[in-house]
Tab-separated table of C-alpha atoms (C1' of nucleotides) in Angstrom:
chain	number	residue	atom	x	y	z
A	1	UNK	CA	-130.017	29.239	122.493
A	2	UNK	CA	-130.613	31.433	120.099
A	3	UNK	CA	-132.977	29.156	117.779
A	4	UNK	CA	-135.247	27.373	121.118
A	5	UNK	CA	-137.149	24.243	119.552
A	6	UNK	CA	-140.478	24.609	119.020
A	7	UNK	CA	-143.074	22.077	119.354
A	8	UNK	CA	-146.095	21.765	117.776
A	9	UNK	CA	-148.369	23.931	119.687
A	10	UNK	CA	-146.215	26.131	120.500
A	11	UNK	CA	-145.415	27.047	116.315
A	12	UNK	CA	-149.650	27.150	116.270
A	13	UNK	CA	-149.125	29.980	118.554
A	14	UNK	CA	-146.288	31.278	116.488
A	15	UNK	CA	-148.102	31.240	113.624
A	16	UNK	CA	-150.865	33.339	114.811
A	17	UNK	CA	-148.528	35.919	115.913
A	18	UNK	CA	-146.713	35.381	112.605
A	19	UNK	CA	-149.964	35.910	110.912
A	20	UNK	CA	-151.402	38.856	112.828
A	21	UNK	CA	-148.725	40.909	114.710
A	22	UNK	CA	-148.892	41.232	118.232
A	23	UNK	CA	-152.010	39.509	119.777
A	24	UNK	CA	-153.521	38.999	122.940
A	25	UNK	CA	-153.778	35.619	125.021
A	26	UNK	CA	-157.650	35.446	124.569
A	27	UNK	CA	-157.569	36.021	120.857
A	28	UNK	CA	-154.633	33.319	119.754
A	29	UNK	CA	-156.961	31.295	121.985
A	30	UNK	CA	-160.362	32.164	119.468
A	31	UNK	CA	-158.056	31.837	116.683
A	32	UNK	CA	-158.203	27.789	116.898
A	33	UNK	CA	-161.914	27.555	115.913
A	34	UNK	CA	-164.373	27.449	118.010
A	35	UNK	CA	-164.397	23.114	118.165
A	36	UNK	CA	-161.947	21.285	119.624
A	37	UNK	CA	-159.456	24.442	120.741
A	38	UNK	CA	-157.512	24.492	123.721
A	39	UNK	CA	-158.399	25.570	127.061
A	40	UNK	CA	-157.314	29.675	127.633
A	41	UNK	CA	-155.261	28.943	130.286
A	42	UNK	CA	-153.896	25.839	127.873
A	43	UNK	CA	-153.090	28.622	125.589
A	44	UNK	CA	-151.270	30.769	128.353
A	45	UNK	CA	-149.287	27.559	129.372
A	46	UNK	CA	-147.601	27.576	126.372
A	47	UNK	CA	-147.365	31.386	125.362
A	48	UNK	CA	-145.611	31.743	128.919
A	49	UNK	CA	-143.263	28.746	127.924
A	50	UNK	CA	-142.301	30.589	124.449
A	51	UNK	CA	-141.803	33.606	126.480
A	52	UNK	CA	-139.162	31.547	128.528
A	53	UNK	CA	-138.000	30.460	125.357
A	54	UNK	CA	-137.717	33.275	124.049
A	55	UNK	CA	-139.435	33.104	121.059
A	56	UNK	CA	-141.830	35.749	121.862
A	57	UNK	CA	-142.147	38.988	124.195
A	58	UNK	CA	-144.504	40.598	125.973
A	59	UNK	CA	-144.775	44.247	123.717
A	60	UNK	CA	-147.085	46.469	125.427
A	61	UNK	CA	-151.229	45.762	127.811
A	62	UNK	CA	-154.330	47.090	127.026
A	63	UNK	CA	-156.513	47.293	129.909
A	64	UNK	CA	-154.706	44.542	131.686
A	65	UNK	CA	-153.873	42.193	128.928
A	66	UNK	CA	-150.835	41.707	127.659
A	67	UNK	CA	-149.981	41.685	123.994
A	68	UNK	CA	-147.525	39.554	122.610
A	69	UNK	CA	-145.351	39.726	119.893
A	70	UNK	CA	-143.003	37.175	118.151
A	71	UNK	CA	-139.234	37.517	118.558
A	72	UNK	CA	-138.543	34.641	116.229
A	73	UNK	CA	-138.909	34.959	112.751
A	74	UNK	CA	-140.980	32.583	110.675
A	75	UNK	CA	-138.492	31.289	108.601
A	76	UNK	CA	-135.943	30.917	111.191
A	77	UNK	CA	-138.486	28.612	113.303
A	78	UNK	CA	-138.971	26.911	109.512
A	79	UNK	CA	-135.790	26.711	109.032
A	80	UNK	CA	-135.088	24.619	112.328
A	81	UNK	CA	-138.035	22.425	111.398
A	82	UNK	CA	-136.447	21.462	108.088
A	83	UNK	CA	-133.050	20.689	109.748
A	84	UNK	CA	-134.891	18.463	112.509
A	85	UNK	CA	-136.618	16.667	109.752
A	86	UNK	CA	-133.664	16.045	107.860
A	87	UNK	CA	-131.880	14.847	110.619
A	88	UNK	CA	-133.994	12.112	110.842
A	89	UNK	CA	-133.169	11.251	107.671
A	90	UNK	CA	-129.781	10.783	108.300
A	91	UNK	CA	-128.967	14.158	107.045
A	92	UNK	CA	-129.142	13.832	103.357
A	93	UNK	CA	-131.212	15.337	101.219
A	94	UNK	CA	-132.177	13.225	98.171
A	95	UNK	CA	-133.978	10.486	100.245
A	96	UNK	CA	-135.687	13.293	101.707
A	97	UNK	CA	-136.802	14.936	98.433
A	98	UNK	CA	-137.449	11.375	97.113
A	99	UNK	CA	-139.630	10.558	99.986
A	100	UNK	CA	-141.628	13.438	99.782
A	101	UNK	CA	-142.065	13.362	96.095
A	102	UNK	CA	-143.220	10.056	95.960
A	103	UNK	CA	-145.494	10.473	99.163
A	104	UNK	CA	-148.293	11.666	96.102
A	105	UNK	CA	-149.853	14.338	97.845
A	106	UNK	CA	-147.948	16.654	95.289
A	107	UNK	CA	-150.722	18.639	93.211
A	108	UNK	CA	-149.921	19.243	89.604
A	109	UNK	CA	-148.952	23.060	90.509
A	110	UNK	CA	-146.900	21.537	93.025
A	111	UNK	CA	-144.547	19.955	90.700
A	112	UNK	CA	-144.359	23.051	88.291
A	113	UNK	CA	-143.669	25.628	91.726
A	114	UNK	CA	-140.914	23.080	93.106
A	115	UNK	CA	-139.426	22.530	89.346
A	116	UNK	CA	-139.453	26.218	88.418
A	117	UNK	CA	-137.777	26.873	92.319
A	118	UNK	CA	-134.898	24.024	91.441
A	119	UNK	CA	-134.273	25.723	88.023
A	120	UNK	CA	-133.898	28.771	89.619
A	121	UNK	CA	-131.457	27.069	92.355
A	122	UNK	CA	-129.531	25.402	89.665
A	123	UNK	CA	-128.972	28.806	87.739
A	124	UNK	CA	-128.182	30.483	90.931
A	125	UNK	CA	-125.708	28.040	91.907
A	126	UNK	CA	-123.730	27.921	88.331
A	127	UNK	CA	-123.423	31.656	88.738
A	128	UNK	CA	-121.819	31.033	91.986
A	129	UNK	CA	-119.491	28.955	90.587
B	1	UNK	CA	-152.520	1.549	115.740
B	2	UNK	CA	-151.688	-0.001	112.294
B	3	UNK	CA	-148.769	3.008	112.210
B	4	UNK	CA	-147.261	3.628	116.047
B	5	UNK	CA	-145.555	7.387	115.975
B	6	UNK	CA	-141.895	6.669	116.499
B	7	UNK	CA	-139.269	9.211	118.418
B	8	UNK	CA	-135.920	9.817	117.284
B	9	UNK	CA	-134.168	7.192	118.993
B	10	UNK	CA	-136.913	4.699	118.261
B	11	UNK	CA	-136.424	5.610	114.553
B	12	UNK	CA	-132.790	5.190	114.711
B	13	UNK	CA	-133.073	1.686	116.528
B	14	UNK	CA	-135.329	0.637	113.313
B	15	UNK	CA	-132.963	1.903	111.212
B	16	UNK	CA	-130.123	-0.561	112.134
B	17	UNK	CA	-133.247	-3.549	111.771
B	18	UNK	CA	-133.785	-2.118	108.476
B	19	UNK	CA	-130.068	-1.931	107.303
B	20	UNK	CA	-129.052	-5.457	109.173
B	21	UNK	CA	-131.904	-7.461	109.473
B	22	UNK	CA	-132.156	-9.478	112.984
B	23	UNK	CA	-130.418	-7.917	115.380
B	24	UNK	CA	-129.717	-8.951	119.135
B	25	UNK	CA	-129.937	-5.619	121.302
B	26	UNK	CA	-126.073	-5.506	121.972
B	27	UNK	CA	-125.567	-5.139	118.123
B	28	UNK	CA	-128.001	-2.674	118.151
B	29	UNK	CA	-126.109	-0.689	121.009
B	30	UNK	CA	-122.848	-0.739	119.345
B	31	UNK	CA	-124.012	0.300	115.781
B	32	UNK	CA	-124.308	3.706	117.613
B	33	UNK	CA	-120.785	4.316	117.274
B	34	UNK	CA	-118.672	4.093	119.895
B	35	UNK	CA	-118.755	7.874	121.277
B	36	UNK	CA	-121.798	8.968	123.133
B	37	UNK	CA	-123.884	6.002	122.401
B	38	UNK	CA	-126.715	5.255	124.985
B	39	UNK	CA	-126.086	2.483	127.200
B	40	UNK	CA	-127.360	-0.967	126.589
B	41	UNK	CA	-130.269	-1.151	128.590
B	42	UNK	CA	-131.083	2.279	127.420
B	43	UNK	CA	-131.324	0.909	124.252
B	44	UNK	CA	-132.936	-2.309	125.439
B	45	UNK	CA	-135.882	-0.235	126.903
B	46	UNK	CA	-136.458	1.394	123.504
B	47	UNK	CA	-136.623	-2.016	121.987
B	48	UNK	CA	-138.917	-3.188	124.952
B	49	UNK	CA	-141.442	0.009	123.904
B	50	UNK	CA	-141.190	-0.816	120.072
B	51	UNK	CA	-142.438	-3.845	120.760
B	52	UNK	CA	-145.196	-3.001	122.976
B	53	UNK	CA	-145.866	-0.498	120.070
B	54	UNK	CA	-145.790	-3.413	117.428
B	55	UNK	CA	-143.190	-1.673	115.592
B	56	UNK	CA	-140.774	-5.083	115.718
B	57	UNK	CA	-141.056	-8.467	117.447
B	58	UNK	CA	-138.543	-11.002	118.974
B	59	UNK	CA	-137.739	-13.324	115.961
B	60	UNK	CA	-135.545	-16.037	117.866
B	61	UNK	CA	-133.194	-16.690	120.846
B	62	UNK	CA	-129.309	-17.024	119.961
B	63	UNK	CA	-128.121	-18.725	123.695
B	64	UNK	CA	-130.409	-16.622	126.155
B	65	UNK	CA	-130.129	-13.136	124.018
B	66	UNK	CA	-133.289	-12.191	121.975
B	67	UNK	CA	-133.033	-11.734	118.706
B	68	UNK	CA	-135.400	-8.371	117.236
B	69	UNK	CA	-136.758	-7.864	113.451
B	70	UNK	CA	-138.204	-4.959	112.375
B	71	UNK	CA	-142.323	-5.469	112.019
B	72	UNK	CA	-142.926	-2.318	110.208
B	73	UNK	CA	-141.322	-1.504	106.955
B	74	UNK	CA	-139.064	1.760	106.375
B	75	UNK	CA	-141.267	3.216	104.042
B	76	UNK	CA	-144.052	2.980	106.386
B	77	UNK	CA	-142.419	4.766	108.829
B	78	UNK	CA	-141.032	7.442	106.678
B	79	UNK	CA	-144.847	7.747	105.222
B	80	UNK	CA	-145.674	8.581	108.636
B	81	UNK	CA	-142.843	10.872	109.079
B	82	UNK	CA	-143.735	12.876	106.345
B	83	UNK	CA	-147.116	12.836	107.173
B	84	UNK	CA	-146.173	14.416	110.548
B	85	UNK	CA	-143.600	16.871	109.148
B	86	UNK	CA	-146.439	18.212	106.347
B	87	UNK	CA	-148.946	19.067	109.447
B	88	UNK	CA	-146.372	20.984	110.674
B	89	UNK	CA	-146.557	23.053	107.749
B	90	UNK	CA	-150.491	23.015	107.410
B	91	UNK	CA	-150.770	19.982	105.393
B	92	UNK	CA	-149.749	22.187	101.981
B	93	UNK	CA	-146.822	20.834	100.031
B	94	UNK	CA	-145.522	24.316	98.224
B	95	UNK	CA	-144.149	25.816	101.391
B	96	UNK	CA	-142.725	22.504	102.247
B	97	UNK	CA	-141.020	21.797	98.747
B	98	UNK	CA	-139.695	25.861	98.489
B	99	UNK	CA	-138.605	25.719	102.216
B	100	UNK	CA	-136.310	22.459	102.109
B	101	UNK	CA	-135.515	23.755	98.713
B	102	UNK	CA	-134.018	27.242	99.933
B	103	UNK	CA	-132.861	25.747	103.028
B	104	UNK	CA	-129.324	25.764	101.229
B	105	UNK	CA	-128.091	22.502	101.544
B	106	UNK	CA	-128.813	21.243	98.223
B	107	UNK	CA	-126.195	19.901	96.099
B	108	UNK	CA	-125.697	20.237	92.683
B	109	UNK	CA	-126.341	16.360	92.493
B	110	UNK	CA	-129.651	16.770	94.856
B	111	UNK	CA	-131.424	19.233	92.204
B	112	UNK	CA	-130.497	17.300	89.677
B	113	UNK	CA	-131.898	14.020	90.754
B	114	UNK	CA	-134.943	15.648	92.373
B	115	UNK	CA	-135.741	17.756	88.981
B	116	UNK	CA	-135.570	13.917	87.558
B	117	UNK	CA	-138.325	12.794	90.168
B	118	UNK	CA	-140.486	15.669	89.888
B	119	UNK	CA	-140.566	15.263	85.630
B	120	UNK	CA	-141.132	11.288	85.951
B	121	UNK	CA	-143.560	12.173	88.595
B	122	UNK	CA	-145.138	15.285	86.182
B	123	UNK	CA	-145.249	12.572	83.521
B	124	UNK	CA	-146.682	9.516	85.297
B	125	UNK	CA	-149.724	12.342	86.237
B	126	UNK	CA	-150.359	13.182	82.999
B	127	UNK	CA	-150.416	9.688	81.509
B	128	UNK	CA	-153.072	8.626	84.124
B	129	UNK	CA	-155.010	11.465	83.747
C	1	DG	C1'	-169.878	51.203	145.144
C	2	DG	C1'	-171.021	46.639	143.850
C	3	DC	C1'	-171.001	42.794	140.988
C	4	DA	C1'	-169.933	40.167	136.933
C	5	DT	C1'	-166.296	39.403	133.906
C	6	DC	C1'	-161.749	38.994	132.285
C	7	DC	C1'	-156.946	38.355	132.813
C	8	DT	C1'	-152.830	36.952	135.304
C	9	DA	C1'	-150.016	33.987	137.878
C	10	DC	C1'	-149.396	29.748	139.960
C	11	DT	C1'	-149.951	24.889	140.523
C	12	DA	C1'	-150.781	20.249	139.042
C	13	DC	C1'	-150.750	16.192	136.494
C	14	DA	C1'	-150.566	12.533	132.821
C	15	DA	C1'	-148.107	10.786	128.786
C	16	DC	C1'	-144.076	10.196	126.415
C	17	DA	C1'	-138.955	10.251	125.646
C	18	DG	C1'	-134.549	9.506	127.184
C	19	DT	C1'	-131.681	7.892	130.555
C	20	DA	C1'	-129.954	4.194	133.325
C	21	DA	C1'	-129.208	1.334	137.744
C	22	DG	C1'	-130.061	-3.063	140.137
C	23	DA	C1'	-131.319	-7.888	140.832
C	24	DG	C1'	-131.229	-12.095	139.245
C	25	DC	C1'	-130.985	-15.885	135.559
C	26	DT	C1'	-127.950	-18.174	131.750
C	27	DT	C1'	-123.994	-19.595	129.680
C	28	DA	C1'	-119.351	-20.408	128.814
C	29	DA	C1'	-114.907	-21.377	130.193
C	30	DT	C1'	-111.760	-23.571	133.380
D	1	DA	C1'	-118.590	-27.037	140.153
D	2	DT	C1'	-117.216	-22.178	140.321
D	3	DT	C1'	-117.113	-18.058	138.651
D	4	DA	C1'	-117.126	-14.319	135.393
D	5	DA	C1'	-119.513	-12.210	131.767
D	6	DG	C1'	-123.611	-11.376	129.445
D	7	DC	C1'	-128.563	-10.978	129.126
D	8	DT	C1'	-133.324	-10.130	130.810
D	9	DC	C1'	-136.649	-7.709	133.544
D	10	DT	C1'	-138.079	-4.400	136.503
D	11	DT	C1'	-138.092	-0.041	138.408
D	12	DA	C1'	-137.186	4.762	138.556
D	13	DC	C1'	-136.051	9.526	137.683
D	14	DT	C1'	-135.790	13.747	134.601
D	15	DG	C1'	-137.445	16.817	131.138
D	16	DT	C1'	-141.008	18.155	127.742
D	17	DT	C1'	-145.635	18.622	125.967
D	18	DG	C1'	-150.326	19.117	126.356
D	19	DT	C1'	-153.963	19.862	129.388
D	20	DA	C1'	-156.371	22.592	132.699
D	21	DG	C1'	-158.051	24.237	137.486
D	22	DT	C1'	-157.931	27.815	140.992
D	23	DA	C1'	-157.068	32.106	143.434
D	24	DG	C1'	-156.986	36.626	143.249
D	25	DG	C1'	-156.284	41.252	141.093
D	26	DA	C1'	-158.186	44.619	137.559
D	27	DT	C1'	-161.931	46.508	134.743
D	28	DG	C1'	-166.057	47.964	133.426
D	29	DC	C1'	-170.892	48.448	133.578
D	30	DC	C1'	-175.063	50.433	135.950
DNA sequence: GGCATCCTACTACAACAGTAAGAGCTTAAT
DNA sequence: ATTAAGCTCTTACTGTTGTAGTAGGATGCC
């Protein structure tokens, strides 16, 4: 599979890597806050399972810890999200878009980003045409 | 639990209560289409956990079948949905909005009515602010 | 060189999701 | 009444996710 599924501790971890480049076990680990974060070995569970996945590599040790590195990009493992999502809407968009506009968590800037990105889409696509 | 988390299948078993009202499970079963649709008392055991979860009831008998309606509402559910889907993304709507936005599979039709949304939804702000 | 510490590798287990078979009760048709 | 078809309930097994303990090897400090 080239795009694995990722659940949602395993795209914390991602994240971190995403965030910081290659990282160690203990330090993804400390990156959760000290209150309420996982277990190390919790955290090793589930970078092993990504490595099995394939969604991340072991790139190099220091001392005897190994550092790990993402293999999939963010915006692929985004990408997959948004299709999983949508598929529980049936697929289609506009209920989607409706559902999360009216959800009203949308900030003011929110609006403006998402309007100014869909004028930008709608230009793009009429050149395409 | 006023809002039971619902899996894929469960959501898709609501989603035929929501479209047809009342439904025994055999009706249920063969809305799936009949290629590669689960087998009925797959489907009945998804039913049984929906109600344990609250998330429909048994409304009436029709000869010894059980008849199931829907306890909580769609847009409940989709609430929750998108409640799930944002905390996937850290909660913040921008990445969300430009993400499903870029994802590609936008129609001309899908910016346009989503542009209309976001301006009623930039206006009805402003007017209660 | 010894001891505390840290990391790895392995194992385990509960909850939930998806899948379905089997036994037995109900109903309808003849 | 007999019997077939349909439904209910119960039970069970697999895979995934989240959780973590334990054993033992490696490192580093003094």
């Amino acid at each position: 599979m080239p795009l694995p599924k990722l659940s949602k501790l395993e795209l914390q971890i991602m994240e971190v890597l995403w965030n910081n480049g290659p990282t160690a076990i203990r330090d993804i680990q400390e990156s959760f806050g000290p209150k309420g974060r996982p277990a190390y070995t919790t955290v090793q569970t589930m970078v092993y399972r990504l490595e099995t996945k394939k969604a991340l590599r072991r790139a190099r040790k220091i001392g005897n810890a190994h550092i790990f590195e993402a293999v999939v990009t963010r915006d692929a493992a985004k990408a997959r999200l948004v299709d999983e999502f949508l598929s529980l809407f049936g697929g289609r968009m506009q209920p989607v878009m409706a559902q999360l506009i009216e959800a009203g968590n949308l900030s003011s800037k929110d609006v403006a980003d998402a309007e100014k990105l869909l004028r930008e889409l709608a230009a793009k696509k009429k050149r395409e045409a």
